[in-house]
């Protein structure tokens, strides 16, 4: 009887050792890095949806073109972000923040010149805010992967800001 118990315990220990040896726990991620990943993901989702609205509802071709570019660029940025978040074990929300959703509903209610003005003004404000967030993550984030993500996104966001400021000044 004792021999069976020893064999059973040895089998359980061996089985558990094999399971845990093959499992790599995700690395610890700082609260700042998690917040950055979640916020940037929601920003990307909002930019993609807003860009799609611009393609459909804008009055000016330049605004439609900016919308299309934002959809493409933010889809690419978000694909990279999702890979990093998955690697680090960070769960991401499935939709933009409540505030972003409310703003998207306001855009959806407009078209033509009214849409153009509201969307471009929001893009200038939001891209300026995003640049501040990117700089903060690059300078004080903990995870090298997340910091690199922010560093790589910065030129894209700066290009978007330059584009919408140029459209805004041409109005």
Short mmCIF file of C-alpha atoms in Angstrom, two decimals:
data_model
loop_
_atom_site.label_atom_id
_atom_site.label_comp_id
_atom_site.label_asym_id
_atom_site.label_seq_id
_atom_site.Cartn_x
_atom_site.Cartn_y
_atom_site.Cartn_z
CA UNK A 1 0.00 0.00 0.00
CA UNK A 2 2.79 2.40 0.92
CA UNK A 3 4.56 1.55 -2.34
CA UNK A 4 1.44 2.53 -4.35
CA UNK A 5 1.20 5.82 -2.47
CA UNK A 6 4.86 6.60 -3.19
CA UNK A 7 4.39 5.72 -6.87
CA UNK A 8 1.24 7.88 -7.03
CA UNK A 9 2.93 10.86 -5.37
CA UNK A 10 5.95 10.48 -7.66
CA UNK A 11 3.67 10.36 -10.71
CA UNK A 12 1.78 13.48 -9.62
CA UNK A 13 5.01 15.37 -8.91
CA UNK A 14 6.44 14.32 -12.27
CA UNK A 15 3.27 15.35 -14.08
CA UNK A 16 3.14 18.73 -12.38
CA UNK A 17 6.83 19.34 -12.97
CA UNK A 18 6.38 18.75 -16.67
CA UNK A 19 3.46 21.15 -16.86
CA UNK A 20 5.13 23.98 -14.99
CA UNK A 21 8.48 23.53 -16.71
CA UNK A 22 6.86 24.19 -20.10
CA UNK A 23 4.86 27.17 -18.90
CA UNK A 24 6.45 30.60 -18.93
CA UNK A 25 4.59 33.13 -16.84
CA UNK A 26 4.22 36.52 -18.48
CA UNK A 27 6.71 39.05 -17.18
CA UNK A 28 5.64 41.60 -14.60
CA UNK A 29 4.34 44.70 -16.32
CA UNK A 30 4.21 48.04 -14.52
CA UNK A 31 0.90 49.82 -14.02
CA UNK A 32 2.16 52.62 -16.27
CA UNK A 33 2.96 50.21 -19.09
CA UNK A 34 -0.42 48.48 -18.73
CA UNK A 35 -2.23 51.82 -18.73
CA UNK A 36 -0.28 52.92 -21.79
CA UNK A 37 -1.11 49.73 -23.70
CA UNK A 38 -4.81 49.93 -22.82
CA UNK A 39 -5.04 53.67 -23.58
CA UNK A 40 -3.10 53.45 -26.84
CA UNK A 41 -5.22 50.48 -27.95
CA UNK A 42 -8.42 52.40 -27.26
CA UNK A 43 -6.97 55.43 -29.07
CA UNK A 44 -6.20 53.23 -32.08
CA UNK A 45 -9.71 51.78 -32.09
CA UNK A 46 -11.20 55.28 -31.93
CA UNK A 47 -8.90 56.53 -34.71
CA UNK A 48 -9.85 53.60 -36.94
CA UNK A 49 -13.57 54.17 -36.41
CA UNK A 50 -13.20 57.94 -36.75
CA UNK A 51 -11.17 57.51 -39.92
CA UNK A 52 -13.88 55.29 -41.39
CA UNK A 53 -16.45 57.97 -40.59
CA UNK A 54 -14.23 60.57 -42.29
CA UNK A 55 -14.00 58.45 -45.42
CA UNK A 56 -17.80 58.31 -45.61
CA UNK A 57 -18.97 61.66 -44.24
CA UNK A 58 -16.30 64.27 -44.86
CA UNK A 59 -16.97 67.07 -47.30
CA UNK A 60 -13.39 67.73 -48.37
CA UNK A 61 -11.32 65.16 -50.18
CA UNK A 62 -8.32 66.04 -47.98
CA UNK A 63 -10.31 65.01 -44.89
CA UNK A 64 -11.45 61.77 -46.56
CA UNK A 65 -7.83 61.03 -47.50
CA UNK A 66 -6.67 61.74 -43.94
CA UNK A 67 -9.36 59.38 -42.65
CA UNK A 68 -8.18 56.61 -44.97
CA UNK A 69 -4.55 57.14 -43.91
CA UNK A 70 -5.51 57.06 -40.23
CA UNK A 71 -7.39 53.77 -40.71
CA UNK A 72 -4.36 52.19 -42.38
CA UNK A 73 -1.75 53.56 -39.97
CA UNK A 74 -3.68 52.97 -36.75
CA UNK A 75 -4.59 49.45 -37.84
CA UNK A 76 -0.89 48.73 -38.32
CA UNK A 77 0.07 50.39 -35.02
CA UNK A 78 -2.64 48.45 -33.20
CA UNK A 79 -1.53 45.14 -34.70
CA UNK A 80 1.94 45.77 -33.27
CA UNK A 81 0.49 46.85 -29.92
CA UNK A 82 -1.71 43.74 -29.65
CA UNK A 83 1.30 41.49 -30.22
CA UNK A 84 3.23 43.22 -27.41
CA UNK A 85 0.22 43.15 -25.07
CA UNK A 86 -0.31 39.44 -25.71
CA UNK A 87 3.37 38.69 -25.10
CA UNK A 88 3.22 40.60 -21.81
CA UNK A 89 -0.12 39.11 -20.75
CA UNK A 90 -2.00 42.42 -20.78
CA UNK A 91 -5.73 42.16 -21.52
CA UNK A 92 -7.04 44.82 -23.89
CA UNK A 93 -10.60 46.17 -24.09
CA UNK A 94 -12.67 45.47 -27.18
CA UNK A 95 -13.80 49.03 -27.81
CA UNK A 96 -12.85 52.68 -27.38
CA UNK A 97 -13.42 54.40 -24.02
CA UNK A 98 -16.87 55.75 -23.18
CA UNK A 99 -15.62 59.29 -23.86
CA UNK A 100 -14.26 58.25 -27.25
CA UNK A 101 -17.49 56.45 -28.12
CA UNK A 102 -19.49 59.58 -27.26
CA UNK A 103 -17.24 61.66 -29.52
CA UNK A 104 -17.62 59.11 -32.34
CA UNK A 105 -21.42 59.37 -31.98
CA UNK A 106 -21.13 63.16 -32.33
CA UNK A 107 -19.06 62.76 -35.49
CA UNK A 108 -21.56 60.24 -36.88
CA UNK A 109 -24.32 62.84 -36.54
CA UNK A 110 -22.44 65.30 -38.80
CA UNK A 111 -21.52 65.39 -42.45
CA UNK A 112 -19.86 67.68 -44.95
CA UNK A 113 -18.26 70.87 -43.66
CA UNK A 114 -19.62 70.41 -40.12
CA UNK A 115 -18.02 66.97 -39.95
CA UNK A 116 -14.75 68.23 -41.41
CA UNK A 117 -14.37 71.01 -38.85
CA UNK A 118 -15.34 68.90 -35.82
CA UNK A 119 -13.22 65.91 -36.83
CA UNK A 120 -10.11 67.90 -37.77
CA UNK A 121 -10.25 69.96 -34.56
CA UNK A 122 -10.56 66.75 -32.52
CA UNK A 123 -7.68 65.13 -34.42
CA UNK A 124 -5.38 68.06 -33.71
CA UNK A 125 -6.26 67.95 -30.00
CA UNK A 126 -6.05 64.15 -29.74
CA UNK A 127 -2.77 63.76 -31.63
CA UNK A 128 -1.12 66.45 -29.47
CA UNK A 129 -2.31 64.58 -26.39
CA UNK A 130 -1.05 61.29 -27.82
CA UNK A 131 2.42 62.72 -28.43
CA UNK A 132 2.61 63.68 -24.74
CA UNK A 133 1.58 60.15 -23.76
CA UNK A 134 4.17 58.63 -26.10
CA UNK A 135 6.92 60.86 -24.70
CA UNK A 136 5.96 59.90 -21.14
CA UNK A 137 6.11 56.19 -21.96
CA UNK A 138 9.44 56.48 -23.76
CA UNK A 139 11.02 58.43 -20.88
CA UNK A 140 9.57 56.63 -17.87
CA UNK A 141 8.06 53.31 -18.98
CA UNK A 142 9.48 50.09 -17.55
CA UNK A 143 9.08 47.52 -20.31
CA UNK A 144 11.57 47.79 -23.18
CA UNK A 145 8.95 46.33 -25.56
CA UNK A 146 6.35 48.94 -24.59
CA UNK A 147 8.88 51.78 -24.72
CA UNK A 148 9.95 50.68 -28.22
CA UNK A 149 6.31 50.54 -29.29
CA UNK A 150 5.83 54.14 -28.12
CA UNK A 151 9.08 55.25 -29.75
CA UNK A 152 8.11 53.63 -33.07
CA UNK A 153 4.61 55.14 -33.00
CA UNK A 154 5.80 58.69 -32.41
CA UNK A 155 6.79 59.56 -36.03
CA UNK A 156 3.45 58.23 -37.30
CA UNK A 157 1.49 60.30 -34.79
CA UNK A 158 3.62 63.37 -35.56
CA UNK A 159 2.94 62.90 -39.27
CA UNK A 160 -0.79 62.69 -38.55
CA UNK A 161 -0.64 65.85 -36.45
CA UNK A 162 1.21 67.70 -39.22
CA UNK A 163 -1.39 66.53 -41.74
CA UNK A 164 -4.43 67.62 -39.74
CA UNK A 165 -2.82 70.93 -38.76
CA UNK A 166 -2.19 71.59 -42.44
CA UNK A 167 -5.82 70.78 -43.28
CA UNK A 168 -6.99 72.93 -40.36
CA UNK A 169 -4.92 75.92 -41.46
CA UNK A 170 -6.27 75.60 -44.99
CA UNK A 171 -9.88 75.95 -43.84
#
